[in-house]
Amino acid sequence: MHSGARRPPDRGSGAPRWPRPCGARPLRGPRPGSPSPRAVLGRAGPGRAVPCRAAAPRRHPHMEPRESWAALAAGGVAGVCVDLILFPLDTVKTRLQSPQGFWKAGGFRGIYAGVPSTAIGSFPNAAAFFITYENVKSVLPHGSASYLTPVTHMVAASSGEVIPFSLVQFPLWEALKDLWSWKQGHVVDSWQSAVCGAFAGGFAAAVTTPLDVAKTRIMLAKAGSATARGNVLAALGGIWRTQGLSGLFAGVVPRMAAISLGGFIFLGTYEKTRELLL
């Protein structure tokens, strides 16, 4: 070695050491073009500790116009598909919940009546929901803490549709997709998203059945009656007093079956259509 060359400082000679950030690997020396340790660590000098900071909530990048249009179109297509397929089952469920009884309420007669008007209204409704859901989800803070994720999805779903069903279904759908993606090591495919949608929809259908029964009773109540006033709690109380638990969960099986199938079609179609458009 040339006699004039400078030796690197000995670690035991009391030479200054740069403090490391929490969890960082030891500095091996600057790479060509890389900033100096002082630039990396800020203004923390030798012997001064660099405090560990908790991960601050981060935000999803805002959606691009192309992504918004894809959510709009995919949501509309998904809404039309699910309503055309499941409209008869929803009619059967409503008649099962009728206080008159299934057969007196119409039985299986005319279960396809009103399908065209329903399909026409499905596209804008579902499109508006999904473009709202995706955009609200993209601007809400999303931290590393796991408890923030379902809250974000709850707020986004409630912004798109103010009823309790979406508040339960969509956070569960997103959680199941995340779990499945983690298990297999890559993002779920559209058919896997559809399966997650079926499970989420069935669970949400079960826990919200009493509210759906109360809504049906209010809609079918005679004008001027106490139930027709629209008080949900009063309707639930009346059902409980007259029919008990079985009355509150009337039609739960066909409701779960229909909505599970609907979740499979609706969310699977949405994911696949959006994937194709992007």
Coordinates of C-alpha atoms in Angstrom, one line a residue:
M1 CA 0.0 0.0 0.0
H2 CA 1.3 3.5 -0.8
S3 CA 2.7 5.2 2.3
G4 CA 0.6 8.3 1.7
A5 CA -2.7 6.5 1.5
R6 CA -5.2 7.1 4.2
R7 CA -6.3 4.2 6.3
P8 CA -10.0 3.8 7.1
P9 CA -10.8 4.8 10.7
D10 CA -10.5 1.9 13.2
R11 CA -13.8 1.1 14.8
G12 CA -12.1 0.8 18.2
S13 CA -10.2 4.0 17.9
G14 CA -13.1 6.2 19.0
A15 CA -13.9 7.4 15.5
P16 CA -17.4 8.9 15.2
R17 CA -20.1 6.6 14.1
W18 CA -23.3 7.5 12.4
P19 CA -26.5 6.5 14.2
R20 CA -28.8 4.1 12.3
P21 CA -32.5 4.7 11.8
C22 CA -34.8 2.1 13.4
G23 CA -34.6 -1.2 11.6
A24 CA -32.0 0.0 9.1
R25 CA -29.0 -2.0 8.1
P26 CA -25.4 -0.8 8.9
L27 CA -24.1 1.7 6.3
R28 CA -21.4 0.0 4.2
G29 CA -20.2 3.3 2.7
P30 CA -21.7 5.5 0.0
R31 CA -22.5 4.1 -3.4
P32 CA -21.6 6.2 -6.4
G33 CA -24.1 9.0 -6.8
S34 CA -25.8 8.2 -3.4
P35 CA -26.3 10.9 -0.8
S36 CA -24.0 11.1 2.2
P37 CA -25.0 9.6 5.5
R38 CA -25.8 13.0 6.9
A39 CA -28.2 13.7 4.0
V40 CA -29.8 10.3 4.6
L41 CA -30.2 10.7 8.3
G42 CA -31.1 14.4 8.3
R43 CA -29.3 16.6 10.7
A44 CA -28.7 14.0 13.4
G45 CA -25.0 14.3 14.2
P46 CA -22.7 11.8 15.8
G47 CA -23.9 10.4 19.0
R48 CA -27.4 11.6 18.6
A49 CA -30.2 9.1 18.4
V50 CA -32.6 9.0 15.5
P51 CA -36.1 8.5 16.9
C52 CA -38.3 5.8 15.4
R53 CA -41.5 7.1 13.9
A54 CA -44.7 5.1 13.5
A55 CA -45.9 4.7 10.0
A56 CA -48.1 7.6 9.1
P57 CA -51.4 6.9 7.4
R58 CA -50.9 6.9 3.7
R59 CA -53.4 7.6 1.0
H60 CA -54.2 5.7 -2.1
P61 CA -53.2 7.5 -5.2
H62 CA -56.2 9.3 -6.7
M63 CA -57.9 7.4 -9.4
E64 CA -57.2 8.3 -13.0
P65 CA -60.1 9.2 -15.3
R66 CA -59.6 5.9 -17.1
E67 CA -60.1 4.0 -13.9
S68 CA -63.2 6.0 -12.9
W69 CA -64.8 5.3 -16.3
A70 CA -63.9 1.6 -16.0
A71 CA -65.6 1.4 -12.5
L72 CA -68.6 3.3 -13.9
A73 CA -69.1 0.9 -16.9
A74 CA -68.2 -2.3 -15.0
G75 CA -70.6 -1.4 -12.2
G76 CA -73.4 -0.8 -14.7
V77 CA -72.9 -4.0 -16.5
A78 CA -72.7 -6.0 -13.2
G79 CA -75.9 -4.4 -12.0
V80 CA -77.9 -5.3 -15.1
C81 CA -76.6 -8.9 -15.2
V82 CA -77.4 -9.6 -11.5
D83 CA -80.9 -8.1 -11.7
L84 CA -81.9 -9.9 -14.9
I85 CA -80.9 -13.2 -13.3
L86 CA -82.1 -12.8 -9.8
F87 CA -85.2 -10.7 -10.1
P88 CA -87.6 -13.7 -9.8
L89 CA -85.9 -14.9 -6.6
D90 CA -86.3 -11.4 -5.1
T91 CA -90.0 -11.5 -5.9
V92 CA -90.4 -14.9 -4.2
K93 CA -88.5 -13.6 -1.1
T94 CA -90.8 -10.6 -0.8
R95 CA -93.9 -12.8 -1.0
L96 CA -92.5 -15.1 1.6
Q97 CA -92.2 -12.1 4.0
S98 CA -95.7 -10.9 3.3
P99 CA -98.0 -11.0 6.3
Q100 CA -100.7 -12.5 4.0
G101 CA -98.6 -15.5 3.4
F102 CA -96.8 -16.7 0.3
W103 CA -99.7 -18.1 -1.7
K104 CA -102.1 -15.3 -0.9
A105 CA -99.5 -12.7 -1.9
G106 CA -99.3 -14.3 -5.4
G107 CA -97.2 -17.4 -5.1
F108 CA -95.2 -18.0 -8.2
R109 CA -97.5 -16.0 -10.5
G110 CA -95.9 -13.2 -12.4
I111 CA -92.5 -13.5 -10.9
Y112 CA -90.9 -12.0 -14.0
A113 CA -93.3 -8.9 -14.1
G114 CA -91.3 -5.7 -14.0
V115 CA -88.0 -7.1 -15.2
P116 CA -87.5 -4.6 -18.1
S117 CA -88.0 -1.5 -15.9
T118 CA -85.7 -3.0 -13.2
A119 CA -82.9 -3.7 -15.7
I120 CA -83.1 -0.1 -17.1
G121 CA -82.7 1.3 -13.6
S122 CA -80.0 -1.1 -12.6
F123 CA -77.3 0.3 -14.8
P124 CA -77.2 3.9 -13.5
N125 CA -77.7 2.7 -9.9
A126 CA -74.9 0.2 -9.8
A127 CA -72.6 2.5 -11.9
A128 CA -73.1 5.4 -9.5
F129 CA -72.4 3.1 -6.5
F130 CA -69.1 1.7 -7.8
I131 CA -67.7 5.0 -9.1
T132 CA -68.5 6.5 -5.7
Y133 CA -67.1 3.5 -3.8
E134 CA -63.8 3.4 -5.7
N135 CA -63.2 7.1 -5.6
V136 CA -64.0 7.5 -1.9
K137 CA -61.8 4.5 -1.2
S138 CA -58.9 6.1 -3.2
V139 CA -58.9 9.3 -1.2
L140 CA -59.3 8.0 2.3
P141 CA -56.2 7.5 4.5
H142 CA -55.1 3.9 4.5
G143 CA -52.5 3.1 7.2
S144 CA -50.4 0.1 8.0
A145 CA -52.7 -0.7 11.0
S146 CA -55.1 -3.4 9.9
Y147 CA -58.0 -1.8 11.7
L148 CA -58.1 1.1 9.4
T149 CA -58.7 -1.0 6.3
P150 CA -62.3 -2.1 7.1
V151 CA -63.2 1.4 8.3
T152 CA -62.1 2.7 4.9
H153 CA -64.3 0.2 3.1
M154 CA -67.2 0.8 5.4
V155 CA -67.1 4.6 4.8
A156 CA -66.7 4.1 1.0
A157 CA -69.6 1.6 0.9
S158 CA -71.8 3.8 3.0
S159 CA -71.0 6.8 0.7
G160 CA -72.2 4.8 -2.3
E161 CA -75.3 3.3 -0.7
V162 CA -76.9 4.4 2.6
I163 CA -78.2 1.0 3.8
P164 CA -76.7 -1.4 6.4
F165 CA -76.2 -4.2 3.8
S166 CA -73.3 -2.7 2.0
L167 CA -71.7 -1.6 5.3
V168 CA -71.4 -5.3 6.1
Q169 CA -70.8 -6.9 2.6
F170 CA -68.1 -4.8 1.2
P171 CA -65.6 -4.7 4.1
L172 CA -66.0 -8.5 4.3
W173 CA -65.6 -8.9 0.6
E174 CA -62.4 -6.9 0.6
A175 CA -61.0 -8.7 3.7
L176 CA -61.7 -12.1 2.1
K177 CA -59.9 -11.1 -1.1
D178 CA -56.9 -9.8 0.8
L179 CA -56.7 -13.1 2.8
W180 CA -57.0 -15.2 -0.3
S181 CA -54.4 -13.1 -2.1
W182 CA -52.0 -13.5 0.9
K183 CA -52.5 -17.2 1.1
Q184 CA -51.7 -17.8 -2.6
G185 CA -49.1 -15.1 -3.0
H186 CA -50.8 -13.1 -5.7
V187 CA -53.9 -11.0 -6.3
V188 CA -57.1 -13.0 -6.6
D189 CA -58.6 -13.7 -10.1
S190 CA -62.1 -12.5 -11.0
W191 CA -63.7 -15.9 -10.2
Q192 CA -62.0 -15.9 -6.8
S193 CA -63.3 -12.4 -6.2
A194 CA -66.8 -13.7 -7.1
V195 CA -66.5 -16.5 -4.5
C196 CA -65.5 -14.0 -1.9
G197 CA -68.5 -11.9 -3.0
A198 CA -70.8 -14.9 -2.5
F199 CA -69.7 -15.5 1.1
A200 CA -69.8 -11.8 1.9
G201 CA -73.2 -11.4 0.4
G202 CA -74.6 -14.5 2.2
F203 CA -73.3 -13.3 5.6
A204 CA -74.6 -9.8 5.1
A205 CA -78.0 -11.1 4.0
A206 CA -78.3 -13.2 7.1
V207 CA -77.5 -10.5 9.6
T208 CA -79.7 -7.8 7.9
T209 CA -82.7 -10.0 7.4
P210 CA -84.7 -8.5 10.3
L211 CA -84.3 -5.0 8.8
D212 CA -85.4 -6.4 5.4
V213 CA -88.5 -8.0 6.9
A214 CA -89.4 -4.7 8.7
K215 CA -89.0 -2.8 5.4
T216 CA -91.2 -5.3 3.6
R217 CA -93.9 -5.0 6.3
I218 CA -93.8 -1.2 6.1
M219 CA -94.2 -1.3 2.3
L220 CA -97.1 -3.7 2.4
A221 CA -98.9 -2.2 5.4
K222 CA -102.3 -0.7 5.0
A223 CA -102.4 3.1 4.7
G224 CA -103.1 4.7 8.1
S225 CA -101.8 1.8 10.2
A226 CA -99.1 2.1 12.8
T227 CA -96.7 0.1 10.6
A228 CA -97.3 2.2 7.6
R229 CA -95.8 5.2 9.4
G230 CA -92.3 3.9 8.6
N231 CA -91.0 3.4 12.1
V232 CA -88.5 0.5 11.7
L233 CA -88.1 -0.1 15.4
A234 CA -91.9 -0.2 15.9
A235 CA -92.2 -2.7 13.0
L236 CA -89.5 -4.9 14.4
G237 CA -91.2 -4.9 17.8
G238 CA -94.5 -5.8 16.3
I239 CA -93.0 -8.7 14.4
W240 CA -91.2 -9.9 17.6
R241 CA -94.4 -9.8 19.7
T242 CA -96.6 -11.6 17.1
Q243 CA -94.2 -14.1 15.4
G244 CA -91.0 -14.1 17.5
L245 CA -87.6 -14.9 16.1
S246 CA -88.9 -16.9 13.2
G247 CA -90.9 -13.8 12.1
L248 CA -87.8 -11.6 12.2
F249 CA -85.9 -14.1 10.1
A250 CA -88.7 -15.0 7.7
G251 CA -87.3 -15.8 4.3
V252 CA -83.7 -15.9 5.5
V253 CA -82.8 -19.0 3.5
P254 CA -84.0 -17.8 0.1
R255 CA -82.6 -14.4 0.9
M256 CA -79.2 -15.8 1.6
A257 CA -79.3 -18.1 -1.4
A258 CA -80.3 -15.2 -3.7
I259 CA -77.9 -12.7 -2.4
S260 CA -75.0 -15.2 -2.3
L261 CA -75.6 -16.0 -5.9
G262 CA -76.1 -12.3 -6.6
G263 CA -72.8 -11.5 -4.9
F264 CA -71.0 -14.1 -7.0
I265 CA -72.5 -12.6 -10.2
F266 CA -72.4 -9.0 -9.3
L267 CA -68.9 -8.7 -7.9
G268 CA -67.4 -11.3 -10.2
T269 CA -68.8 -9.5 -13.2
Y270 CA -67.7 -6.2 -11.9
E271 CA -64.1 -7.4 -11.4
K272 CA -63.9 -9.2 -14.7
T273 CA -65.4 -6.2 -16.7
R274 CA -63.2 -3.7 -15.0
E275 CA -60.1 -5.9 -15.7
L276 CA -61.0 -6.1 -19.4
L277 CA -61.5 -2.3 -19.6
L278 CA -58.2 -1.6 -17.9

